[in-house]
PDB file of C-alpha atoms in Angstrom:
ATOM      1  CA  MET A  90      17.018   4.706  14.629  1.00  0.00           C
ATOM      2  CA  ASN A  91      16.849   0.936  12.831  1.00  0.00           C
ATOM      3  CA  LYS A  92      15.946  -0.312  15.816  1.00  0.00           C
ATOM      4  CA  LEU A  93      13.078   1.232  16.000  1.00  0.00           C
ATOM      5  CA  ILE A  94      12.512   1.185  12.210  1.00  0.00           C
ATOM      6  CA  ILE A  95      12.918  -2.731  12.458  1.00  0.00           C
ATOM      7  CA  LEU A  96      10.209  -3.053  15.272  1.00  0.00           C
ATOM      8  CA  ILE A  97       7.868  -1.336  13.408  1.00  0.00           C
ATOM      9  CA  VAL A  98       8.232  -3.153  10.412  1.00  0.00           C
ATOM     10  CA  LEU A  99       7.772  -6.594  12.793  1.00  0.00           C
ATOM     11  CA  CYS A 100       5.020  -4.865  14.418  1.00  0.00           C
ATOM     12  CA  SER A 101       3.252  -4.056  11.237  1.00  0.00           C
ATOM     13  CA  THR A 102       3.710  -7.385   9.739  1.00  0.00           C
ATOM     14  CA  LEU A 103       2.324  -9.249  12.970  1.00  0.00           C
ATOM     15  CA  PHE A 104      -0.718  -6.839  13.624  1.00  0.00           C
ATOM     16  CA  GLY A 105      -1.229  -6.452   9.776  1.00  0.00           C
ATOM     17  CA  MET A 106      -0.713  -2.278  10.856  1.00  0.00           C
ATOM     18  CA  GLY A 107      -0.842  -2.254   6.772  1.00  0.00           C
ATOM     19  CA  LEU A 108      -4.589  -1.413   6.230  1.00  0.00           C
ATOM     20  CA  THR A 109      -5.685   0.781   8.882  1.00  0.00           C
ATOM     21  CA  SER A 110      -9.291   1.488   7.397  1.00  0.00           C
ATOM     22  CA  TYR A 111     -12.388  -0.788   5.798  1.00  0.00           C
ATOM     23  CA  LYS A 112     -15.670  -0.460   4.649  1.00  0.00           C
ATOM     24  CA  PRO A 113     -18.310  -1.893   5.928  1.00  0.00           C
ATOM     25  CA  ASP A 114     -20.414  -3.055   2.629  1.00  0.00           C
ATOM     26  CA  ALA A 115     -17.748  -4.379   1.540  1.00  0.00           C
ATOM     27  CA  GLN A 116     -17.178  -8.343   2.002  1.00  0.00           C
ATOM     28  CA  PRO A 117     -14.220  -9.024   4.405  1.00  0.00           C
ATOM     29  CA  ASN A 118     -12.030 -10.189   2.112  1.00  0.00           C
ATOM     30  CA  CYS A 119     -12.196  -7.931  -1.019  1.00  0.00           C
ATOM     31  CA  VAL A 120      -8.776  -6.987   0.095  1.00  0.00           C
ATOM     32  CA  ALA A 121      -6.425 -10.071   0.249  1.00  0.00           C
ATOM     33  CA  HIS A 122      -2.991  -8.337   1.770  1.00  0.00           C
ATOM     34  CA  VAL A 123      -1.823  -5.036   2.257  1.00  0.00           C
ATOM     35  CA  PRO A 124       2.165  -5.321   3.305  1.00  0.00           C
ATOM     36  CA  GLY A 125       3.204  -2.624   5.895  1.00  0.00           C
ATOM     37  CA  SER A 126       6.405  -2.610   4.788  1.00  0.00           C
ATOM     38  CA  ILE A 127       8.608  -3.032   1.990  1.00  0.00           C
ATOM     39  CA  SER A 128      12.598  -3.004   2.200  1.00  0.00           C
ATOM     40  CA  PRO A 129      13.329  -2.632  -1.696  1.00  0.00           C
ATOM     41  CA  ASN A 130      17.121  -4.147  -1.704  1.00  0.00           C
ATOM     42  CA  GLY A 131      16.810  -6.148  -4.208  1.00  0.00           C
ATOM     43  CA  ASP A 132      17.098  -9.665  -2.332  1.00  0.00           C
ATOM     44  CA  GLY A 133      13.792 -10.540  -4.177  1.00  0.00           C
ATOM     45  CA  ILE A 134      11.740 -10.769  -0.208  1.00  0.00           C
ATOM     46  CA  ASN A 135       9.546  -7.598   0.153  1.00  0.00           C
ATOM     47  CA  ASP A 136      11.444  -5.886  -2.029  1.00  0.00           C
ATOM     48  CA  PHE A 137       7.631  -4.288  -3.762  1.00  0.00           C
ATOM     49  CA  PHE A 138       4.471  -2.772  -2.563  1.00  0.00           C
ATOM     50  CA  PHE A 139       1.268  -4.444  -3.944  1.00  0.00           C
ATOM     51  CA  ILE A 140      -2.142  -4.763  -3.095  1.00  0.00           C
ATOM     52  CA  GLU A 141      -3.516  -8.336  -3.732  1.00  0.00           C
ATOM     53  CA  PRO A 142      -7.520  -8.413  -3.991  1.00  0.00           C
ATOM     54  CA  GLY A 143      -9.559 -10.972  -2.253  1.00  0.00           C
ATOM     55  CA  CYS A 144     -12.679  -9.795  -4.823  1.00  0.00           C
ATOM     56  CA  LYS A 145     -13.139  -8.659  -8.295  1.00  0.00           C
ATOM     57  CA  TRP A 146     -12.429  -4.778  -8.453  1.00  0.00           C
ATOM     58  CA  SER A 147     -13.099  -2.678 -11.259  1.00  0.00           C
ATOM     59  CA  GLN A 148     -12.276   0.739 -11.272  1.00  0.00           C
ATOM     60  CA  TYR A 149      -9.037   0.662  -9.277  1.00  0.00           C
ATOM     61  CA  GLN A 150      -6.326   3.485  -8.017  1.00  0.00           C
ATOM     62  CA  LEU A 151      -3.490   3.172  -5.716  1.00  0.00           C
ATOM     63  CA  GLN A 152      -1.767   6.002  -4.764  1.00  0.00           C
ATOM     64  CA  ILE A 153       1.120   6.490  -2.458  1.00  0.00           C
ATOM     65  CA  THR A 154       2.304   9.841  -0.979  1.00  0.00           C
ATOM     66  CA  ASP A 155       5.215  10.622   1.169  1.00  0.00           C
ATOM     67  CA  ASN A 156       4.238  12.660   5.049  1.00  0.00           C
ATOM     68  CA  GLN A 157       3.280  16.468   2.937  1.00  0.00           C
ATOM     69  CA  SER A 158       1.060  14.710   0.267  1.00  0.00           C
ATOM     70  CA  ASN A 159       3.100  14.720  -2.349  1.00  0.00           C
ATOM     71  CA  LEU A 160       2.256  12.026  -4.637  1.00  0.00           C
ATOM     72  CA  ILE A 161       4.981  10.045  -5.305  1.00  0.00           C
ATOM     73  CA  PHE A 162       3.166   6.681  -7.160  1.00  0.00           C
ATOM     74  CA  GLN A 163       0.130   6.754  -8.595  1.00  0.00           C
ATOM     75  CA  SER A 164      -1.697   3.385 -10.755  1.00  0.00           C
ATOM     76  CA  LYS A 165      -4.757   2.286 -12.206  1.00  0.00           C
ATOM     77  CA  GLN A 166      -3.647  -0.820 -13.098  1.00  0.00           C
ATOM     78  CA  ILE A 167      -4.042  -3.945 -10.695  1.00  0.00           C
ATOM     79  CA  HIS A 168      -0.597  -5.424 -10.755  1.00  0.00           C
ATOM     80  CA  GLU A 169       1.602  -2.649 -10.834  1.00  0.00           C
ATOM     81  CA  VAL A 170       4.045  -2.242  -7.731  1.00  0.00           C
ATOM     82  CA  TRP A 171       5.676   0.553  -6.197  1.00  0.00           C
ATOM     83  CA  ASP A 172       9.572  -0.270  -5.444  1.00  0.00           C
ATOM     84  CA  GLY A 173      10.434   2.483  -3.389  1.00  0.00           C
ATOM     85  CA  THR A 174      11.566   5.134  -5.292  1.00  0.00           C
ATOM     86  CA  HIS A 175      10.042   8.123  -7.105  1.00  0.00           C
ATOM     87  CA  ASN A 176      10.714   9.734 -11.112  1.00  0.00           C
ATOM     88  CA  GLY A 177      13.708   6.490 -10.607  1.00  0.00           C
ATOM     89  CA  LYS A 178      15.288   7.424  -7.754  1.00  0.00           C
ATOM     90  CA  PRO A 179      15.082   6.075  -4.187  1.00  0.00           C
ATOM     91  CA  LEU A 180      12.934   7.439  -1.589  1.00  0.00           C
ATOM     92  CA  PRO A 181      14.419   7.448   2.313  1.00  0.00           C
ATOM     93  CA  GLN A 182      13.372   4.781   4.453  1.00  0.00           C
ATOM     94  CA  GLY A 183      10.319   5.935   6.574  1.00  0.00           C
ATOM     95  CA  PHE A 184       6.556   6.595   6.675  1.00  0.00           C
ATOM     96  CA  TYR A 185       4.234   6.868   3.334  1.00  0.00           C
ATOM     97  CA  LYS A 186       0.738   7.069   2.613  1.00  0.00           C
ATOM     98  CA  TRP A 187      -1.120   4.682   0.364  1.00  0.00           C
ATOM     99  CA  LYS A 188      -4.704   5.439  -0.815  1.00  0.00           C
ATOM    100  CA  LEU A 189      -6.493   2.993  -2.613  1.00  0.00           C
ATOM    101  CA  GLN A 190      -9.944   3.242  -4.750  1.00  0.00           C
ATOM    102  CA  PHE A 191     -12.118   0.452  -6.347  1.00  0.00           C
ATOM    103  CA  ILE A 192     -15.471  -0.407  -7.235  1.00  0.00           C
ATOM    104  CA  GLN A 193     -16.187  -3.836  -5.797  1.00  0.00           C
ATOM    105  CA  GLN A 194     -18.086  -5.959  -9.078  1.00  0.00           C
ATOM    106  CA  GLU A 195     -19.609  -8.312  -6.948  1.00  0.00           C
ATOM    107  CA  THR A 196     -22.316  -5.242  -5.297  1.00  0.00           C
ATOM    108  CA  GLY A 197     -20.976  -2.492  -7.390  1.00  0.00           C
ATOM    109  CA  ASN A 198     -20.057  -0.500  -3.941  1.00  0.00           C
ATOM    110  CA  ARG A 199     -16.865   1.580  -4.390  1.00  0.00           C
ATOM    111  CA  VAL A 200     -14.469   1.075  -2.211  1.00  0.00           C
ATOM    112  CA  VAL A 201     -11.879   3.352  -0.224  1.00  0.00           C
ATOM    113  CA  GLU A 202      -9.267   2.253   2.005  1.00  0.00           C
ATOM    114  CA  ARG A 203      -6.241   4.372   3.265  1.00  0.00           C
ATOM    115  CA  GLY A 204      -3.226   2.804   5.083  1.00  0.00           C
ATOM    116  CA  GLU A 205       0.571   3.588   5.686  1.00  0.00           C
ATOM    117  CA  ILE A 206       3.787   1.779   4.653  1.00  0.00           C
ATOM    118  CA  VAL A 207       7.663   1.876   5.771  1.00  0.00           C
ATOM    119  CA  LEU A 208      10.051   1.655   3.844  1.00  0.00           C
ATOM    120  CA  VAL A 209      13.296   0.176   4.953  1.00  0.00           C
ATOM    121  CA  ARG A 210      16.268   1.230   3.147  1.00  0.00           C
TER     122      ARG A 210
END
């Protein structure tokens, strides 16, 4: 199982599988970086999930759900990060879904992005 997770993490990092949808009316670089995986083990490398903006956003909202669509993280603050926990308890390794919504300030377009992230323990 660990070898499978490592392979998925490697593929998602190399091929950018963290971002699975794109709204064509947004600027191509409006979402600058979305990690495909996190490994919150305290080593300072890839410990948190966050999305880096490539343009100016307003009305930002990020939601992360588990495989049963239970909401485990939500933020309206661009600089708030997810550390792989829910209610202060570490979640098991596996796949989690994220949904990002924002208004692109330059165009006024509402953008919705969705994807998956792998949590590795």
